[in-house]
XYZ file of N, CA and C in Angstrom:
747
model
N -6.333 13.207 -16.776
C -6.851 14.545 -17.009
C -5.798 15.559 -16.591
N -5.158 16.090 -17.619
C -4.159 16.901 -17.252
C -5.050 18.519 -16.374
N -3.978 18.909 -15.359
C -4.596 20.047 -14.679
C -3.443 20.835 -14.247
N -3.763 21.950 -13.515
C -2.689 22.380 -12.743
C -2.893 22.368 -11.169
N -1.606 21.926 -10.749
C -1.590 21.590 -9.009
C -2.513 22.794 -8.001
N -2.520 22.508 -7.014
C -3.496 23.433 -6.469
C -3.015 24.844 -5.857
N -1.078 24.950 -5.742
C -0.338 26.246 -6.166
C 0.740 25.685 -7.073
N 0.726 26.990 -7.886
C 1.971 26.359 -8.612
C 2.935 27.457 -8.126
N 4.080 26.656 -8.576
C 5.401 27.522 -7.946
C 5.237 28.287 -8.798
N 5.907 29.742 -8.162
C 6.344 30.872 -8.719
C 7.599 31.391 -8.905
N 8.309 31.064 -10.275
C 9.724 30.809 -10.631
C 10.257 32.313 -10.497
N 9.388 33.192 -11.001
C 10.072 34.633 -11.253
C 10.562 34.907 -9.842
N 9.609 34.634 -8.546
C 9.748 35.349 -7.321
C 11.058 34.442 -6.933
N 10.769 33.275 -6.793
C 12.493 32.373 -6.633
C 13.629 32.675 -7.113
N 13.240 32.871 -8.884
C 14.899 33.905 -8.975
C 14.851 34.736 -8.844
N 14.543 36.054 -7.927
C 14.306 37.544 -7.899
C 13.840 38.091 -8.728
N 13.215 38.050 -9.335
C 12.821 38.724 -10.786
C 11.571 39.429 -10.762
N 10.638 38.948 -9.769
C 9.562 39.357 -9.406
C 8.257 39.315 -8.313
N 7.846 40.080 -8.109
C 7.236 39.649 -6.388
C 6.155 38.596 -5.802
N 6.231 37.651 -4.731
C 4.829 37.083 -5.057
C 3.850 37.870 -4.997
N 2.716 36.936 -6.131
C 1.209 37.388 -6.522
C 0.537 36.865 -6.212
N 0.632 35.361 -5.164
C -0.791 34.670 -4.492
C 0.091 34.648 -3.236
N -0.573 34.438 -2.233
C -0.297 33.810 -0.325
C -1.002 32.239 -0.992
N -0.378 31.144 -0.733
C -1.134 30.004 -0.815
C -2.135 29.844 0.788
N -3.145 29.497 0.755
C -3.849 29.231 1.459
C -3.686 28.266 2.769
N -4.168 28.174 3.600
C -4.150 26.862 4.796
C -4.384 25.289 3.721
N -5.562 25.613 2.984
C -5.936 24.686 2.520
C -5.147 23.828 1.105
N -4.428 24.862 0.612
C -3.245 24.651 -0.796
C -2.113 24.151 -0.271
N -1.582 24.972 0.797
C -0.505 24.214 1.802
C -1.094 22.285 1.788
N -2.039 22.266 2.718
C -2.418 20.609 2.820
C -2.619 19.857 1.729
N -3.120 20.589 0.955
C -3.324 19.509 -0.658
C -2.014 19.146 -1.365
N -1.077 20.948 -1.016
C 0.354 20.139 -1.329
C 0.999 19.439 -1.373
N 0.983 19.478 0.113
C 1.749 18.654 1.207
C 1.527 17.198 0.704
N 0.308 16.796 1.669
C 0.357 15.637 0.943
C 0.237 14.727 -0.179
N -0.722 15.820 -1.125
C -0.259 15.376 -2.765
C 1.271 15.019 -2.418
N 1.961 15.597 -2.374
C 3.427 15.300 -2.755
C 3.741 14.518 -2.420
N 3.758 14.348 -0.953
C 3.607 12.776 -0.144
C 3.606 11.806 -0.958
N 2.019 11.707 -0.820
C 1.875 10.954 -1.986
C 2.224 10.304 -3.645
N 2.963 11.163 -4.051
C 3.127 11.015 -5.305
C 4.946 10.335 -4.822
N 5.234 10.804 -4.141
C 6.586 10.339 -3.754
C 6.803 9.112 -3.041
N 5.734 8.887 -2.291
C 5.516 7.548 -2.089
C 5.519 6.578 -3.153
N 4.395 7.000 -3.935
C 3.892 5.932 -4.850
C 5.318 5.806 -6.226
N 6.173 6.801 -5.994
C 7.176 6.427 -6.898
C 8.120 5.473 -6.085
N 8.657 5.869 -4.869
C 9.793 4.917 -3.997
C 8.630 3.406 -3.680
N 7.699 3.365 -3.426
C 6.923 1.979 -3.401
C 6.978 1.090 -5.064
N 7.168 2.184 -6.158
C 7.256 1.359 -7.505
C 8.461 0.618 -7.667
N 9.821 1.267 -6.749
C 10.878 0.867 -7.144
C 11.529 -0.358 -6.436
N 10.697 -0.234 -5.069
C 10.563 -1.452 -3.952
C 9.865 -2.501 -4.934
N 8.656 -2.684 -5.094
C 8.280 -3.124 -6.255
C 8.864 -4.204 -7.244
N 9.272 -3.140 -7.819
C 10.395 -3.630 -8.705
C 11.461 -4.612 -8.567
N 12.135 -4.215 -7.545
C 13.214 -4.670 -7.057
C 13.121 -6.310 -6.542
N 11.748 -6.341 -6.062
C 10.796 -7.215 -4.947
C 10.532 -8.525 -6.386
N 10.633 -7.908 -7.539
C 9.718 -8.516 -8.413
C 11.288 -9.127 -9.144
N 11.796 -8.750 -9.008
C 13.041 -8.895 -9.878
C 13.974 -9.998 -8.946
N 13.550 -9.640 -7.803
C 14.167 -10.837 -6.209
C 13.545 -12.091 -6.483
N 12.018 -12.139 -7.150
C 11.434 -13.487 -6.866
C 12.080 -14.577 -8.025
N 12.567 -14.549 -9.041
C 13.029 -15.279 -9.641
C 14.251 -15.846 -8.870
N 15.282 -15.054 -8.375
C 16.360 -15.434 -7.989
C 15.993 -16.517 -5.964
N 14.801 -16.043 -6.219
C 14.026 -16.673 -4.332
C 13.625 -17.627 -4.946
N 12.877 -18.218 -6.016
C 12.065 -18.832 -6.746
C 13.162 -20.594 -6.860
N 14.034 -20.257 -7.524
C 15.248 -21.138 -7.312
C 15.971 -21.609 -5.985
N 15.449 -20.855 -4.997
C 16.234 -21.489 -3.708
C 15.153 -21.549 -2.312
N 14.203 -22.517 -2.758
C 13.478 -22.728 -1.955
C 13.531 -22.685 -0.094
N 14.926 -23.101 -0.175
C 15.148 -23.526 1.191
C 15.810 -22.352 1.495
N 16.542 -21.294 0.769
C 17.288 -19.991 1.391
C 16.178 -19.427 2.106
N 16.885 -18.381 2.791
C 16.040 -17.321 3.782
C 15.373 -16.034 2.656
N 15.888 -16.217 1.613
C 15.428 -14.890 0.598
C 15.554 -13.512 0.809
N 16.119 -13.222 1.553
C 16.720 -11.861 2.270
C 15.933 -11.082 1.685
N 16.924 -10.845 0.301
C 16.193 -9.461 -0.640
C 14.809 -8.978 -1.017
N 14.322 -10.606 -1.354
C 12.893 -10.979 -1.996
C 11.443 -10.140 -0.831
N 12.297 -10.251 0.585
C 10.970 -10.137 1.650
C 11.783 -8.707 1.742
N 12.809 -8.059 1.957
C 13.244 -7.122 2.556
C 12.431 -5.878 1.521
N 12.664 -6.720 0.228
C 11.444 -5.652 -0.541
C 10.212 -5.772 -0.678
N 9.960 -6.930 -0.067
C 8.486 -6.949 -0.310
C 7.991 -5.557 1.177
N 8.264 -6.027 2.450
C 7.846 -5.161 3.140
C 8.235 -3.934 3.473
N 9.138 -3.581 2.277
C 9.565 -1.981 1.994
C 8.422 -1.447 1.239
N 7.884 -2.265 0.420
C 6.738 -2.176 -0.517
C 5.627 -1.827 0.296
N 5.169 -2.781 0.873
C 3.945 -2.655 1.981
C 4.176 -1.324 2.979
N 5.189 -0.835 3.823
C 5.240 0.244 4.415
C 4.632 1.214 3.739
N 5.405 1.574 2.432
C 5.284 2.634 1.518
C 3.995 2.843 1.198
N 3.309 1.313 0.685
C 1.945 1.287 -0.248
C 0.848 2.124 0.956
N 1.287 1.656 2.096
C 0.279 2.036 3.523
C 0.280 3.268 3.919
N 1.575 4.098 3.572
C 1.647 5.352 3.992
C 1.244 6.146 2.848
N 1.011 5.542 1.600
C 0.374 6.563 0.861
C -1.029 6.499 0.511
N -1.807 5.401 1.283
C -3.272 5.080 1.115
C -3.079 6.255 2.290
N -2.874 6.098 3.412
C -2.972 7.789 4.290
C -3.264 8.888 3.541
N -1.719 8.990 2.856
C -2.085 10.235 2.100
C -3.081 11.095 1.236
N -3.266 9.640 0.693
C -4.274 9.867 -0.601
C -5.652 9.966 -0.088
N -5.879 9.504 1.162
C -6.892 10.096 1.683
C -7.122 11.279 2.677
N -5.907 11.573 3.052
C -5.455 12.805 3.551
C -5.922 13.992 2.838
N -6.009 13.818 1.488
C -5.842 14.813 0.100
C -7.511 14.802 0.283
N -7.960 13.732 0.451
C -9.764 13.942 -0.282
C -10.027 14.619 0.868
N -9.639 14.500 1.936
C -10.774 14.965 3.694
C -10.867 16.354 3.499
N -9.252 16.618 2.823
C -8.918 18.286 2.608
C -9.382 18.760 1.385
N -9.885 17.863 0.606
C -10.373 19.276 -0.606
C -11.632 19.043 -0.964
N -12.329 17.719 -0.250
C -13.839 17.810 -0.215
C -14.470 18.275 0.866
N -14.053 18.032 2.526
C -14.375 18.574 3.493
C -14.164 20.067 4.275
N -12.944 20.122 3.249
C -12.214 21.611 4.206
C -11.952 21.515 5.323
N -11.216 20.584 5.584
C -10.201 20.186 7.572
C -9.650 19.296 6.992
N -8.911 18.701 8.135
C -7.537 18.273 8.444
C -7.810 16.894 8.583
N -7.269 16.104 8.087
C -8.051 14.557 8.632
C -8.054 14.472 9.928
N -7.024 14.878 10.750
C -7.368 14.837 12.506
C -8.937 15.393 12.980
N -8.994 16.523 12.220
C -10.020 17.219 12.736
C -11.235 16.509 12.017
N -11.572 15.581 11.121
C -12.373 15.350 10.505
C -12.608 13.858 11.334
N -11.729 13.308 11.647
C -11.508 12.083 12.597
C -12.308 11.947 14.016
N -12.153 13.654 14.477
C -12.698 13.807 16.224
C -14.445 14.256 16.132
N -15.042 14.105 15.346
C -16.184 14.592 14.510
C -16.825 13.635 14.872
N -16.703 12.188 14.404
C -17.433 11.425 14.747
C -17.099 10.151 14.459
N -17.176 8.908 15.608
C -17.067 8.011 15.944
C -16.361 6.850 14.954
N -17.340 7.177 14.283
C -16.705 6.357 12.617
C -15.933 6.940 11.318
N -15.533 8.227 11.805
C -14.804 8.594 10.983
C -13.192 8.739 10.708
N -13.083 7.631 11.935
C -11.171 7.176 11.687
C -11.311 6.131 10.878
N -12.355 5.794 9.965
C -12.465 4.499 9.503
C -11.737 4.575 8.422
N -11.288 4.303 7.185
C -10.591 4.078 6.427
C -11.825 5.145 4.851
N -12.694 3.830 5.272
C -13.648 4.273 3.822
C -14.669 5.671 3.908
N -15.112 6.026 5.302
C -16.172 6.688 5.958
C -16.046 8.002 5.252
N -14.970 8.806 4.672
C -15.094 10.143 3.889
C -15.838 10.170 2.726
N -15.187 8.823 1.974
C -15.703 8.409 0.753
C -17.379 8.127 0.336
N -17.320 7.594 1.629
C -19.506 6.831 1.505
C -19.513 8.621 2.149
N -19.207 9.259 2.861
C -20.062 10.136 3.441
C -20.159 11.500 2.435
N -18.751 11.429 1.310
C -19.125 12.182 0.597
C -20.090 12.277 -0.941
N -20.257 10.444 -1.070
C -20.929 10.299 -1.792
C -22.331 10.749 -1.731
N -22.725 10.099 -0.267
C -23.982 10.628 0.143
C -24.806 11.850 0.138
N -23.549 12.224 0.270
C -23.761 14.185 0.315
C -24.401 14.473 -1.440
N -23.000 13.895 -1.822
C -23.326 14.364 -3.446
C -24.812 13.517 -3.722
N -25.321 12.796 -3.453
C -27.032 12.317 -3.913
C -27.771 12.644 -3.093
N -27.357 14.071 -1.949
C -28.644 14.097 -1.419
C -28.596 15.770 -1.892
N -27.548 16.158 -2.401
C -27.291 17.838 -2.641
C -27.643 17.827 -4.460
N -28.013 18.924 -5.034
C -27.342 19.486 -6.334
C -26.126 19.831 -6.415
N -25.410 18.300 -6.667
C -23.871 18.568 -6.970
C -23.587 18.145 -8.404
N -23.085 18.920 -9.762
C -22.118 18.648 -10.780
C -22.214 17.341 -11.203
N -22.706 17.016 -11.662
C -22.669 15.332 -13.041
C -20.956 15.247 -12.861
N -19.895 15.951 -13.122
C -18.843 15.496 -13.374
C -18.031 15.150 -12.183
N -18.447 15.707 -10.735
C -18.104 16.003 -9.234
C -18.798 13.963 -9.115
N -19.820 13.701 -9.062
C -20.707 12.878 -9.028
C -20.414 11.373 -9.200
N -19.669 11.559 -10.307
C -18.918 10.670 -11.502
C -18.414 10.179 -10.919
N -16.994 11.609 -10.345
C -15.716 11.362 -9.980
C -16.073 10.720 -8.135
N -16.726 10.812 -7.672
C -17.124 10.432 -6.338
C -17.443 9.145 -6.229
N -18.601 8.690 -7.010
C -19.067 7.582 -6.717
C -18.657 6.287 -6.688
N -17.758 6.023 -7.172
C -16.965 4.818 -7.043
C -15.942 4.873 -6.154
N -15.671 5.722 -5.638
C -14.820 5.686 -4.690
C -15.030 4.910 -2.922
N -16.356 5.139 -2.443
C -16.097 3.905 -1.532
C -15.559 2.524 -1.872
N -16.210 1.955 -2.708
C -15.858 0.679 -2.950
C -14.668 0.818 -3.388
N -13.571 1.377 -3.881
C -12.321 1.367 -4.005
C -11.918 2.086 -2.540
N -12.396 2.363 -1.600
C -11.429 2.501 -0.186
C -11.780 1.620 0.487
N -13.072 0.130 0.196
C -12.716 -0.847 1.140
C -12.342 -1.819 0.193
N -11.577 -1.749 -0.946
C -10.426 -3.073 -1.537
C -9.256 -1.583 -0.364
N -9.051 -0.725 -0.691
C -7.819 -0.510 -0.289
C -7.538 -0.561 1.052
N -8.610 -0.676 1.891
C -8.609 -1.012 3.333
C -8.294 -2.398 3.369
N -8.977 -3.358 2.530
C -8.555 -5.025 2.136
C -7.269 -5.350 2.356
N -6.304 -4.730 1.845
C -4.991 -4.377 1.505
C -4.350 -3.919 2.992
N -4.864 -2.897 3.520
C -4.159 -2.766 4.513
C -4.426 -3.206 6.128
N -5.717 -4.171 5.810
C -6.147 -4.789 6.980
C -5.121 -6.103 6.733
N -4.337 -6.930 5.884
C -4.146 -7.904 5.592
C -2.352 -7.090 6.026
N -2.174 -6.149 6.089
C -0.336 -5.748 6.098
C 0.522 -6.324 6.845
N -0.664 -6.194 8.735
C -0.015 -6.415 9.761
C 0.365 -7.425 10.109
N -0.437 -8.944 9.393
C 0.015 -10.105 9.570
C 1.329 -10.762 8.539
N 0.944 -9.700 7.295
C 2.168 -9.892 6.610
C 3.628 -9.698 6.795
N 3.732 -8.451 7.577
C 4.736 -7.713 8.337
C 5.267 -8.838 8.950
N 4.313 -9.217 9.999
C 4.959 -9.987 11.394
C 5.319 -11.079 10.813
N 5.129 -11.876 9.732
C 4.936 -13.444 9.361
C 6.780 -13.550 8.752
N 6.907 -11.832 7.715
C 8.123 -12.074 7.070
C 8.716 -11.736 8.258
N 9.060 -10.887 9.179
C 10.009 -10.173 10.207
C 10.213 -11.363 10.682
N 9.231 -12.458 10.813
C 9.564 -13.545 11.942
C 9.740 -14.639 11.510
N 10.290 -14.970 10.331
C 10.401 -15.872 8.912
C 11.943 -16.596 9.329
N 12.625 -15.523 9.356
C 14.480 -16.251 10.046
C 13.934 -16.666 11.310
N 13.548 -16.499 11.686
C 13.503 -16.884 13.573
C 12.550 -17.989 13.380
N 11.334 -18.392 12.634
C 10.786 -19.519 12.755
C 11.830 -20.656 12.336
N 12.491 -20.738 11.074
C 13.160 -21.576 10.371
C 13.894 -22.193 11.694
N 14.725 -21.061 12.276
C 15.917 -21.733 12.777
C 15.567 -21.987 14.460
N 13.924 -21.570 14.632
C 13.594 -21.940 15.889
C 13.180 -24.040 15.620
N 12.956 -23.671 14.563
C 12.430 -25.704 13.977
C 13.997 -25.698 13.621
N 14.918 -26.107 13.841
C 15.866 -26.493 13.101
C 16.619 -26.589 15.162
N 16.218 -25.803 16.108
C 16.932 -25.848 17.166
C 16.036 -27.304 17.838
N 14.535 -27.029 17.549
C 13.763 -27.514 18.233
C 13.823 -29.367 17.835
N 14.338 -29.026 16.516
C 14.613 -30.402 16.039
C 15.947 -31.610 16.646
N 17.143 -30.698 16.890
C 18.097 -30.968 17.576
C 18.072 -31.208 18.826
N 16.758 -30.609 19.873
C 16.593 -30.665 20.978
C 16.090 -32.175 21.097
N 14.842 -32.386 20.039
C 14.173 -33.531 20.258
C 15.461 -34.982 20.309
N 16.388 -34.899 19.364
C 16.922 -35.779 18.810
C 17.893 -35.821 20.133
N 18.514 -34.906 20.611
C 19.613 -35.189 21.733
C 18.520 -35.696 22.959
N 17.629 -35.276 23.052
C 16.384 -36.040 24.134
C 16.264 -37.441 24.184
N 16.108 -38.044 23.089
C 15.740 -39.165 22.987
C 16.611 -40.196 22.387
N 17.928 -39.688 22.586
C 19.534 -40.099 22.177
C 19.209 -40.415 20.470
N 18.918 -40.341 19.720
C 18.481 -40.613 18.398
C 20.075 -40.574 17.978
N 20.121 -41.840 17.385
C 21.361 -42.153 16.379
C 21.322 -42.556 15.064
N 21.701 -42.065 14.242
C 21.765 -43.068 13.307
C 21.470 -44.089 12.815
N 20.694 -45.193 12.187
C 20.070 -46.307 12.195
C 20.967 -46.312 10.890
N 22.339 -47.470 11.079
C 23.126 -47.868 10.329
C 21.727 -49.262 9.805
N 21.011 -49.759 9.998
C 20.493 -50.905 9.656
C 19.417 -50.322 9.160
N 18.372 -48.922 8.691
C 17.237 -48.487 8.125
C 17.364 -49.196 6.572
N 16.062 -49.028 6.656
C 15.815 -49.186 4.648
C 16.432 -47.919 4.309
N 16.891 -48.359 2.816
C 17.073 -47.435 2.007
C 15.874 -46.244 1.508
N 16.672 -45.149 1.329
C 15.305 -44.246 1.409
C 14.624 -44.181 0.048
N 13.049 -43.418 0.074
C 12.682 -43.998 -1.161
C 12.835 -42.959 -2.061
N 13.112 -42.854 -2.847
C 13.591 -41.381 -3.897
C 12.739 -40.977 -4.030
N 12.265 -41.551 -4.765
C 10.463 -41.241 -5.297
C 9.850 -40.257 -4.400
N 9.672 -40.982 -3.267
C 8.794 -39.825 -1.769
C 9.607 -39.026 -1.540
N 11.012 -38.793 -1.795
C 12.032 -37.375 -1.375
C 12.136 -37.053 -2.518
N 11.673 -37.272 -3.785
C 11.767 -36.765 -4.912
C 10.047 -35.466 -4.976
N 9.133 -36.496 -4.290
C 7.951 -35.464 -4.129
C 7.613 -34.192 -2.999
N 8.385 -34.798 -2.065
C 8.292 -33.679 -0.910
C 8.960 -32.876 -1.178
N 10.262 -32.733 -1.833
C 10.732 -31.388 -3.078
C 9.714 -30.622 -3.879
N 9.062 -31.245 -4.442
C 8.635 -30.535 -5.590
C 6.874 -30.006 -5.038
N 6.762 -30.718 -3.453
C 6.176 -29.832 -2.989
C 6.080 -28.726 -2.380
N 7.453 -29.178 -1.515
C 7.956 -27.599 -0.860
C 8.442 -26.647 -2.325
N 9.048 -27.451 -3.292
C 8.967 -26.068 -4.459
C 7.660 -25.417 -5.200
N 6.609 -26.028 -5.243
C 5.379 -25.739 -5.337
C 4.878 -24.789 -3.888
N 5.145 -24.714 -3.355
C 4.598 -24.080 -2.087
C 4.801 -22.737 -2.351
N 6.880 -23.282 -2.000
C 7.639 -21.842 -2.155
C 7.288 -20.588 -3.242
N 7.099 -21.397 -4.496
C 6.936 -20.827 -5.505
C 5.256 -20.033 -5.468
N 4.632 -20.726 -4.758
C 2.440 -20.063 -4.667
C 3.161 -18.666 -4.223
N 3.899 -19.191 -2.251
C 4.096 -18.055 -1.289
C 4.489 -16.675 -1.885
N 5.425 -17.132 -2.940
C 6.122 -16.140 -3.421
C 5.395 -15.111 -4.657
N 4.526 -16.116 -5.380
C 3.846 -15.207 -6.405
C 2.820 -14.617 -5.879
N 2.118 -15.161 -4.550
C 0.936 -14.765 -3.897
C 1.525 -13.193 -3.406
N 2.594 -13.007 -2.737
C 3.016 -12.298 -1.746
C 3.412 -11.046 -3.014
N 4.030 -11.164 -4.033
C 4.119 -10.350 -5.329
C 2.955 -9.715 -5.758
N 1.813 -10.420 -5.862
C 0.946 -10.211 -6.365
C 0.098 -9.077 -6.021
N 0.307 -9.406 -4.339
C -0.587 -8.402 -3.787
C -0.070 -6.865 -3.505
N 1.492 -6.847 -3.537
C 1.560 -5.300 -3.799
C 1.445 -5.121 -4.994
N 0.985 -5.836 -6.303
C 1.293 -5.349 -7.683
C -0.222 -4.692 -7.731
N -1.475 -5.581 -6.858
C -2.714 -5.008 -6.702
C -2.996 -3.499 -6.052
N -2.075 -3.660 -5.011
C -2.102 -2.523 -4.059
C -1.924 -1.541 -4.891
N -0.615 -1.485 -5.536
C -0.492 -0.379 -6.487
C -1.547 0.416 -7.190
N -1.982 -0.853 -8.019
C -2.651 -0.563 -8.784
C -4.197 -0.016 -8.732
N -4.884 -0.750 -7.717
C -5.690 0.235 -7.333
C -5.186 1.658 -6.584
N -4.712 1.918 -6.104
C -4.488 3.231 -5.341
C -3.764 4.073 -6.178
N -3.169 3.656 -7.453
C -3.769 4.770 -9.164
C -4.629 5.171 -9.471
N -5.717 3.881 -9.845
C -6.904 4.368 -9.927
C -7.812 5.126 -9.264
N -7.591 4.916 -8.143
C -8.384 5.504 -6.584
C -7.695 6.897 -7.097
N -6.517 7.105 -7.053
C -5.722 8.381 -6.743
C -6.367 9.346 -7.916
N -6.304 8.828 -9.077
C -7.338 9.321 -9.860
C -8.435 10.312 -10.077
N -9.391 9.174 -9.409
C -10.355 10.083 -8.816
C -10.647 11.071 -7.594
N -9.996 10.651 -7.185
C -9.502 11.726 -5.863
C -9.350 12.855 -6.496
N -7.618 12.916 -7.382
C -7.540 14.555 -7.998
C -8.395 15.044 -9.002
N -9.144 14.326 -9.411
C -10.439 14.299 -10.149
C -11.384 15.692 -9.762
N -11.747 14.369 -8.673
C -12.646 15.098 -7.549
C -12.130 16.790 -6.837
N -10.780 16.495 -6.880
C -10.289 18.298 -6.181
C -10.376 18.942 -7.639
N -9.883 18.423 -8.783
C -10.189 19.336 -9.768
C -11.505 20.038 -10.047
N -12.456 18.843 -10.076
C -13.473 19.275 -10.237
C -14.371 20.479 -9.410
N -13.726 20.398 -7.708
C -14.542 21.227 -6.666
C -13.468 22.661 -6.721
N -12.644 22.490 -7.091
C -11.876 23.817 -7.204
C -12.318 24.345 -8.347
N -12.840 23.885 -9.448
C -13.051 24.456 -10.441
C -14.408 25.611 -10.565
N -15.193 25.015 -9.864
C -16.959 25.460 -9.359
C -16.485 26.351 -8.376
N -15.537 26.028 -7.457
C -15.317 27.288 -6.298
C -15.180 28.480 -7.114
N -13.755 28.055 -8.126
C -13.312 29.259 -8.834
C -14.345 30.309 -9.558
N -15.607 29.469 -10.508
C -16.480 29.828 -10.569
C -17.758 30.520 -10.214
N -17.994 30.179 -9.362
C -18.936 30.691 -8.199
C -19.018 31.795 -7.910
């Protein structure tokens, strides 16, 4: 739904040409702000993304590498995706509530929650005479802030698992050497020959693994994204719609 932002710049007064004609508001300032945030996020998280998505083929082939690139973008991705679910709800507290998410936060108990603006503004809208089109744009929105809470309740273990991904490998690779100098382990010039077959399958399981980890771990910022479009959506939806009735009024 094409609209216009909640100030628009004023080109004449920037090149001297002419004086400003609005003061933007407390409240146009915050919708700015973090609209922009937001929208700038969600472009540098597309390109992490990208990049992340374009890594897994080349990770995909080297099961046993450390994958540097593949994780370094994946959790460039995840930072980004997390700081703009903030935002984007930053934007609704301020143009459905009129405050600050801090201030909307110290209000009450459950309202640092992730989804709690969303159910509380729905509620509002079915217990008030609010707009069929305000209504619309509202109501689906809890249930799209607890998938996007889904998403970011699941980050922190993701974070820690890749950050600590080199250090597990080569903590089993020390721990393995420890065992073996322990227990003088040599060489067994006299073992059976090994069986191909069973080192032919424990390959193609660790490449089956590698390969789930990797599409699983893709997958879920390609979700993240994608709902928090849709979400974002209705959000500016929703400010379009309540600015529009203000204007009216």
């Amino acid at each position: 739904m094409a609209d216009k932002p909640p100030v628009e710049t004023e080109w004449d007064y920037l090149f001297g040409n002419d004086p400003v004609r609005h003061r933007p508001t407390e409240k146009e300032k915050l919708l700015i702000v973090s609209g922009s945030d937001f929208e700038g996020l969600m472009r540098a998280s597309r390109l992490s993304i990208g990049l992340c998505l374009l890594h897994e083929t080349i990770a995909i082939q080297k099961p046993l590498d450390d994958n540097h690139y593949f994780w370094l973008h994946h959790t460039d991705s995840i930072l980004q995706l997390n700081m703009a679910s903030d935002r984007i709800r930053e934007y609704f507290v301020v143009a459905f509530f009129d405050e600050t998410s801090d201030s909307y936060k110290h209000k009450g108990r459950k309202n640092g929650w992730y989804a709690t603006p969303f159910i509380e503004a729905r509620d509002r809208c079915q217990q008030e005479q609010v707009k069929k089109n305000i209504v619309s744009a509202v109501t689906p929105l809890p249930d799209m802030a607890e998938k996007i809470y889904s998403f970011r309740e699941s980050r922190n273990g993701i974070v820690h698992d890749i950050s600590t991904k080199l250090g597990k490998i080569h903590k089993e690779l020390v721990e393995s050497q420890q065992q073996a100098f322990d227990y003088k382990a040599m060489p067994d010039a006299g073992k059976d020959k090994p069986d191909y077959d069973l080192i032919r399958q424990k390959q193609n399981d660790v490449n089956r693994k590698h390969q789930e980890e990797l599409s699983s771990s893709s997958q879920l910022i390609v979700d993240w994204y994608k709902a928090l479009v849709k979400f974002s959506s209705h959000v500016f939806e929703v400010e379009h719609w309540l600015r529009s009735r203000n204007a009216n009024a």
